Short mmCIF file of C-alpha atoms in Angstrom, two decimals:
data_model
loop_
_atom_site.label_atom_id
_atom_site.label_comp_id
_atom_site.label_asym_id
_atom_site.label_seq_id
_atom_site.Cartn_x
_atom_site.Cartn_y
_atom_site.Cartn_z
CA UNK U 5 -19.24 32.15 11.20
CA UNK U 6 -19.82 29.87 14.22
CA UNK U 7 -16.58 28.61 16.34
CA UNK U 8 -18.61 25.93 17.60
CA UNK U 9 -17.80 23.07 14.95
CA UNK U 10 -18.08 19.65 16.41
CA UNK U 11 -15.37 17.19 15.56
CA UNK U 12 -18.32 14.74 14.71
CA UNK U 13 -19.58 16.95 11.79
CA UNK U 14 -16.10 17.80 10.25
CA UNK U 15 -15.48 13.93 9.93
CA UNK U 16 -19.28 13.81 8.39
CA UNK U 17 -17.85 16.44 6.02
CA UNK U 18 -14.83 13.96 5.25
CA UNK U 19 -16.64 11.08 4.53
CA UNK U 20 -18.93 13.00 2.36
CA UNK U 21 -16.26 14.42 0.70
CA UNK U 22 -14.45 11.36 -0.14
CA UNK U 23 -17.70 8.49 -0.62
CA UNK U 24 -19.07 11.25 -2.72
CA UNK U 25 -22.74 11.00 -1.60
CA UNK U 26 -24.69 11.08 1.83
CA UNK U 27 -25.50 7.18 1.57
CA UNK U 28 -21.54 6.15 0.74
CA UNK U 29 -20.99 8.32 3.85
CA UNK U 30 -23.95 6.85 6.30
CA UNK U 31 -22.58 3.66 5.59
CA UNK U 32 -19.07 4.27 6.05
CA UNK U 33 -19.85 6.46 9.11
CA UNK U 34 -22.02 3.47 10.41
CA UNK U 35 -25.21 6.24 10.58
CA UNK U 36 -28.54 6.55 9.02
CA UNK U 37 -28.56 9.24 6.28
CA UNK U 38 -30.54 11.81 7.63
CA UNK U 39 -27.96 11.75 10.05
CA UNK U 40 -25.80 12.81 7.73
CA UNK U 41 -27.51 15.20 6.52
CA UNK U 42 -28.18 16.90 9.41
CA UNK U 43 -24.18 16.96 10.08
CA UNK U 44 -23.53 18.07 7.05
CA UNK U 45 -26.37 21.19 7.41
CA UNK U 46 -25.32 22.11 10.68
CA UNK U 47 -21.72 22.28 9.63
CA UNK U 48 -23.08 24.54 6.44
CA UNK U 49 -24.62 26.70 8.52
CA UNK U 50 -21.39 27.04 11.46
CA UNK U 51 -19.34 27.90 8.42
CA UNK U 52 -21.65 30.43 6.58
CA UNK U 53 -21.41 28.69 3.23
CA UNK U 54 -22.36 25.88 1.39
CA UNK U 55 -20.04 22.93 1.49
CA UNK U 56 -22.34 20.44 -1.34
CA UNK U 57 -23.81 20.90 -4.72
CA UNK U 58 -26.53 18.49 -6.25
CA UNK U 59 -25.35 16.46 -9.74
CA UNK U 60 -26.79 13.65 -11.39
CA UNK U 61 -23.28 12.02 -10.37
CA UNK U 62 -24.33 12.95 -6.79
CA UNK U 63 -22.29 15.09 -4.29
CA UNK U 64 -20.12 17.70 -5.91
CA UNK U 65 -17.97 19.68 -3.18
CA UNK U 66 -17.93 23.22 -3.61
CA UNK U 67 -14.68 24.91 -4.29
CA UNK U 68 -14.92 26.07 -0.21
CA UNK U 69 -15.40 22.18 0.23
CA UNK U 70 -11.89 21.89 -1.56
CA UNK U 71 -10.18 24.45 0.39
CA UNK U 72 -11.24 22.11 3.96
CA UNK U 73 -10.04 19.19 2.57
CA UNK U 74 -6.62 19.24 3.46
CA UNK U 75 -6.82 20.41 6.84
CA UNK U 76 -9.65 18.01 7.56
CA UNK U 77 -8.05 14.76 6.49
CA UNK U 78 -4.69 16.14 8.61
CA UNK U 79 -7.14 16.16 11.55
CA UNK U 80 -8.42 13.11 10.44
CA UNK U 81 -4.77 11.11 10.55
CA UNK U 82 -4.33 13.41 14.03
CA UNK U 83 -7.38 11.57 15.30
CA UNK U 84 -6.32 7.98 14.47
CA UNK U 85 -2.23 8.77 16.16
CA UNK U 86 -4.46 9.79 18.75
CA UNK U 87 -6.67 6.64 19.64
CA UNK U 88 -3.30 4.25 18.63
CA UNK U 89 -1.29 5.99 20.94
CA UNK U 90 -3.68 5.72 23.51
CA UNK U 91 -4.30 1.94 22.97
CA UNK U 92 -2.00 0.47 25.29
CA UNK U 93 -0.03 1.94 28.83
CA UNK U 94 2.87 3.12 28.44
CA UNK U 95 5.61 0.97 28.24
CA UNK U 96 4.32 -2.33 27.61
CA UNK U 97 4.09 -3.72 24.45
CA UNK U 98 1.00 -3.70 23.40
CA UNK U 99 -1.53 -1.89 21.41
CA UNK U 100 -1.92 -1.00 17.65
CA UNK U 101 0.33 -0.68 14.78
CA UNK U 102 -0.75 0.85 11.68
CA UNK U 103 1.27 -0.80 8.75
CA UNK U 104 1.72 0.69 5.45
CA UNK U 105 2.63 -1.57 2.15
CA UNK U 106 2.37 -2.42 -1.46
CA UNK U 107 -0.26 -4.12 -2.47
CA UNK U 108 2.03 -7.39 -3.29
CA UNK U 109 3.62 -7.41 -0.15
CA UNK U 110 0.57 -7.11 2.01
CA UNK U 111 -0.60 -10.06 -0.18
CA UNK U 112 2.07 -12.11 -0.74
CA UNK U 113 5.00 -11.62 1.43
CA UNK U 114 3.46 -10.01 4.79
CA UNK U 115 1.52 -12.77 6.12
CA UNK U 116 3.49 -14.93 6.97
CA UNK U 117 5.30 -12.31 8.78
CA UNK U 118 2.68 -11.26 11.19
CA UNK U 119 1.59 -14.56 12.33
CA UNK U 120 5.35 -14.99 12.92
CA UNK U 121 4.44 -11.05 15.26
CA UNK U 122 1.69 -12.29 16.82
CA UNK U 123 3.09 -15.26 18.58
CA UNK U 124 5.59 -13.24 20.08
CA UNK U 125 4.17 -10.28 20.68
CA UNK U 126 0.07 -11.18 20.85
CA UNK U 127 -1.02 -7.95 22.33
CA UNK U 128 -0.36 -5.85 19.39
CA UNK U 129 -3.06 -5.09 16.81
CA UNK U 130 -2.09 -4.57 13.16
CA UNK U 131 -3.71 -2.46 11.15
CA UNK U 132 -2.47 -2.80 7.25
CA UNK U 133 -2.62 -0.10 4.72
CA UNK U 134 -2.56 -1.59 1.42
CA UNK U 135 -1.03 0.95 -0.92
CA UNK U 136 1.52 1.62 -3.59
CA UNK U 137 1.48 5.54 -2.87
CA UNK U 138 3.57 6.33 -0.08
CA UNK U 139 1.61 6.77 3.59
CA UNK U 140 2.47 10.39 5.02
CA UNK U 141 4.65 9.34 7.80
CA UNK U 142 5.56 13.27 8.76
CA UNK U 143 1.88 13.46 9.16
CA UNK U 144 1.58 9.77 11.15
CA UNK U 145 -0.88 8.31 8.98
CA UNK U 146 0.64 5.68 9.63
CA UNK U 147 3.27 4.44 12.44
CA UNK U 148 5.39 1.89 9.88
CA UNK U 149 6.04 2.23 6.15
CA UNK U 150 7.95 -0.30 4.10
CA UNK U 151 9.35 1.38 1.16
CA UNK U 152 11.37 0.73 -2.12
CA UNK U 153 13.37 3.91 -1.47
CA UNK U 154 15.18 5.61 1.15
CA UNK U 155 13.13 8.42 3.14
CA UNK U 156 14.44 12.38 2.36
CA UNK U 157 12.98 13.50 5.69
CA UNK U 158 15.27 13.98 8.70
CA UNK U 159 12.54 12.88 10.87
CA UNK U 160 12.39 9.98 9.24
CA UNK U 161 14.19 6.69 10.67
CA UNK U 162 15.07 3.97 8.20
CA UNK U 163 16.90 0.84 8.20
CA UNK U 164 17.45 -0.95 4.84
CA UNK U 165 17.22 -4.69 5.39
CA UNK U 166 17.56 -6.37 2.11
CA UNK U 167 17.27 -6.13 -1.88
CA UNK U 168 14.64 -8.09 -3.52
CA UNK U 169 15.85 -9.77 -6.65
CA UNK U 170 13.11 -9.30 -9.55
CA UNK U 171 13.24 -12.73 -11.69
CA UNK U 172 10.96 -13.58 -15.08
CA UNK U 173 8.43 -16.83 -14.03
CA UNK U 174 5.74 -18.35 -16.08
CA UNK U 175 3.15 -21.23 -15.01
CA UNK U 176 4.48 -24.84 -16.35
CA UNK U 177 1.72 -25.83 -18.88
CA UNK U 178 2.80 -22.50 -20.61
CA UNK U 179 6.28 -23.33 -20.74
CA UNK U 180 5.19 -26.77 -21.94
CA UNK U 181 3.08 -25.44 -24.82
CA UNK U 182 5.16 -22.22 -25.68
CA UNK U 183 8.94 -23.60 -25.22
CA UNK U 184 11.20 -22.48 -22.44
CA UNK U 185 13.42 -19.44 -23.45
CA UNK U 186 17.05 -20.37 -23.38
CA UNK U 187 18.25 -16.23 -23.60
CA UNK U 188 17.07 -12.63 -23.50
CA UNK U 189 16.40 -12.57 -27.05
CA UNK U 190 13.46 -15.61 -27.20
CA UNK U 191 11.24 -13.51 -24.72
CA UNK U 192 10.80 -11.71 -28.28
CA UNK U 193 8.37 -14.09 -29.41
CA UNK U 194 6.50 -14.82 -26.31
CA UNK U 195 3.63 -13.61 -24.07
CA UNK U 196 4.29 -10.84 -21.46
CA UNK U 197 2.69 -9.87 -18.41
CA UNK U 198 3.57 -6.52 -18.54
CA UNK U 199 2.82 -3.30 -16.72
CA UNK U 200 -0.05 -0.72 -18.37
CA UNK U 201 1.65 3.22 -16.95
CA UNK U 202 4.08 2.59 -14.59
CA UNK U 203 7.15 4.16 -15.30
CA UNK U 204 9.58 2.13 -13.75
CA UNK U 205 7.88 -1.03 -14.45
CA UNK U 206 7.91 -0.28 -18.18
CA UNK U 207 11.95 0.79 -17.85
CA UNK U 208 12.23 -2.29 -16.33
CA UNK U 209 10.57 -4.40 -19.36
CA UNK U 210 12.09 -2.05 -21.85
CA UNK U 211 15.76 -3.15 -20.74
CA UNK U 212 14.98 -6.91 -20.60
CA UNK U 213 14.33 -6.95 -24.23
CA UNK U 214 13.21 -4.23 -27.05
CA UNK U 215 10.33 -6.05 -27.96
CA UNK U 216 8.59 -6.27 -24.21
CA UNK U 217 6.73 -2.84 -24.90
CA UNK U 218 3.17 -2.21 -24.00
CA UNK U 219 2.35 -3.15 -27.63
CA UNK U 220 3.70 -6.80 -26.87
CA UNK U 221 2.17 -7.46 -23.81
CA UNK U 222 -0.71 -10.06 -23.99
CA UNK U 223 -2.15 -7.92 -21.01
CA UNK U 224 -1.31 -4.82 -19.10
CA UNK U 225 -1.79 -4.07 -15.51
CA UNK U 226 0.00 -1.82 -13.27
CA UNK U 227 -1.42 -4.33 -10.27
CA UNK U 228 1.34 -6.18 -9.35
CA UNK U 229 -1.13 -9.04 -7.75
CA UNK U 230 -2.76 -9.33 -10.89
CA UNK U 231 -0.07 -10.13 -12.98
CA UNK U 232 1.19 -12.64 -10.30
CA UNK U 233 -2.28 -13.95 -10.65
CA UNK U 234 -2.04 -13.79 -14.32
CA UNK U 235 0.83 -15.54 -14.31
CA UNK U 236 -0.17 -18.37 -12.04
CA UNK U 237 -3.67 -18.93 -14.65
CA UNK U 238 -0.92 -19.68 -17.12
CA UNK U 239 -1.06 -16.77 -19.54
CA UNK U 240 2.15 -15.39 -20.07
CA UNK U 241 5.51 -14.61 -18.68
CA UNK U 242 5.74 -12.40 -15.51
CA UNK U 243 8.61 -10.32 -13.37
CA UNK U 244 7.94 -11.43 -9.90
CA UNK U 245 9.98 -11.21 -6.85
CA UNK U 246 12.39 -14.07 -6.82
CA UNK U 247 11.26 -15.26 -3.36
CA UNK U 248 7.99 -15.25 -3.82
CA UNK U 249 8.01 -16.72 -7.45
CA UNK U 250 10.18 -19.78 -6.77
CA UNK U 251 7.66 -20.07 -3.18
CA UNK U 252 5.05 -20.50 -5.66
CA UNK U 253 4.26 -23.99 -6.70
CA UNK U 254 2.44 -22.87 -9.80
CA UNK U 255 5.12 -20.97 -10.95
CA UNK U 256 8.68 -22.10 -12.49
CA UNK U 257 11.86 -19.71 -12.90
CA UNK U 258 12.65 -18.45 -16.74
CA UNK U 259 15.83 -17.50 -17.54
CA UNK U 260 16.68 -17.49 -13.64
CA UNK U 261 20.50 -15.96 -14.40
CA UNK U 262 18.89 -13.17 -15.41
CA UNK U 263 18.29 -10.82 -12.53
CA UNK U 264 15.73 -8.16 -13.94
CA UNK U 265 16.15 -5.66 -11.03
CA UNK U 266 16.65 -5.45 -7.20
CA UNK U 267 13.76 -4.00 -4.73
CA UNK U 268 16.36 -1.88 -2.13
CA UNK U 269 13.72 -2.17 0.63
CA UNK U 270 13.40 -0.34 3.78
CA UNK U 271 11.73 -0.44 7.25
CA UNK U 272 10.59 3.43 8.03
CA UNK U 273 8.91 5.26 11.14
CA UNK U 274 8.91 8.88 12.41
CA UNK U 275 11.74 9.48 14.81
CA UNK U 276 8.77 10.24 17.75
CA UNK U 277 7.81 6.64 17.70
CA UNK U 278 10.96 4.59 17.25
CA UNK U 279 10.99 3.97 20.93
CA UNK U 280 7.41 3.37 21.43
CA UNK U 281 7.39 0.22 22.24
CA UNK U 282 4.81 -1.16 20.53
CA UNK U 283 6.12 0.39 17.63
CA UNK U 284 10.19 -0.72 17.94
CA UNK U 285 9.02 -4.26 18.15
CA UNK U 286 6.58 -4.38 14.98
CA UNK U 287 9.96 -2.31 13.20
CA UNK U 288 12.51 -4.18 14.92
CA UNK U 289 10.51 -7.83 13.45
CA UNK U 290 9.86 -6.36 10.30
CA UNK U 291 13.59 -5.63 9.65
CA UNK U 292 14.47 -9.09 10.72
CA UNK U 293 11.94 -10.34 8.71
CA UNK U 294 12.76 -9.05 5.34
CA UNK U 295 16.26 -9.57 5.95
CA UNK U 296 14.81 -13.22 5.69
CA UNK U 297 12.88 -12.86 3.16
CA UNK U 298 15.36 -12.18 0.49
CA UNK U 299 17.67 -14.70 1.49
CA UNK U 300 14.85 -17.68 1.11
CA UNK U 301 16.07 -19.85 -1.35
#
């Protein structure tokens, strides 16, 4: 085998890997295909071994194409900490921030909070990972995470801010035409937004009433987005977070004595970049922010 593997090629091999096929990768990659291709052979033939098998389904990664896969996306995340560190001077604030979040709170509770950043601090670039996996913060995916749950990680550094109260909400023309529920136990005979696989989402519909199983949900979707979106087209009942539910001006409380659960919500980095400054003000704003957040009446 060859030691002389180019950086370029290895990150060919990674989008291959993960588009699945030597087009999905040209196009992510910003290349022509043969270009690929040719990245993809030379690396073959540096390693000795064939990386790509031919399906109707298109790519299929050999089980040597497995064994790269974790070390590859490591160098990967190593390559992006490497151009964010290195996009400002040191100590001015300035630069990029890459931001990792739930899907609902990069859509509907983040916004606001970086346009909020970026008039104080207009230098800084964020870059937002929408996920509801947690980003590999050991491994600086990503420089920020904000999380439901502490971090186990001593390298880790946290700082809870708030709890998010979970309420029930519904859209007022189907309050109107289904009746407003006056307790727990006439959510029995009404329409639920409710989640499809999620664990704790279904715990959490399971102990606001019996009857709110998957079975009784008019639909199911583990996107939290979509049943806020749902909810707002006036289908059903929906847990939302309180702040962004009463916010909403398609959307009116149900049952708001009822809390259904609490978000415990924290602002995470590794313990390399909590003085960065770039990185302590996006944290330190964040923190703040949230704090904010859940107090909003």
């Amino acid at each position: 085998m060859s030691n002389r593997v180019s950086w370029d090629d290895q990150r060919t091999f990674l989008a291959v890997l993960e588009e699945g096929s030597l087009s999905g990768a040209a196009r992510r990659l910003g290349v022509a295909q043969p270009t690929v291709r040719a990245r993809i052979e030379a690396l073959e033939q540096a390693l000795g071994t064939v990386l790509f098998t031919r399906s109707v389904n298109g790519l299929v990664p050999t089980e040597q194409a497995r064994a790269l896969a974790d070390p590859v996306q490591a160098m990967a995340r190593a390559s992006d900490a490497f151009v964010r560190a290195a996009s400002a001077p040191p100590g001015e604030i300035a630069g990029t921030v890459r931001l990792s979040v739930s899907e609902i709170v990069g859509i509907e509770v983040l916004p606001r909070m970086l346009v909020d950043l970026h008039r104080t601090h207009p230098d800084i670039t964020v870059e937002v990972s929408l996920s509801n996996a947690s980003a590999d913060l050991l491994e600086q995916e990503v420089d920020i995470a904000v999380r439901m749950h502490p971090p186990k990680q001593e390298a880790l550094v946290a700082k809870k801010t708030c709890s998010i109260p979970l309420g029930l909400f519904a859209h007022p023309d189907y309050l109107a035409q289904r009746g407003v529920p006056a307790s727990r136990n006439d959510l029995a005979i009404h329409d639920f937004i409710g989640p499809d696989h999620a664990r704790a989402d279904l715990q959490v519909a399971l102990a606001l009433h019996p009857a709110l199983t998957r079975g009784r949900s008019v639909v199911r979707t583990d996107s939290h987005p979509a049943q806020l979106a749902l909810a707002r087209a006036g289908l059903g009942i929906a847990v939302v977070q309180v702040p962004v539910g009463r916010a909403d001006p398609l959307l009116r409380p149900v049952l708001p004595e009822v809390q259904v659960a609490a978000l415990d919500t924290w602002i995470v980095t590794h313990q390399d970049l909590r003085n960065v400054p770039r990185v302590r003000a996006v944290f330190d704003h964040l923190v703040t922010e949230f704090a904010r957040f859940a107090q909003d009446p």
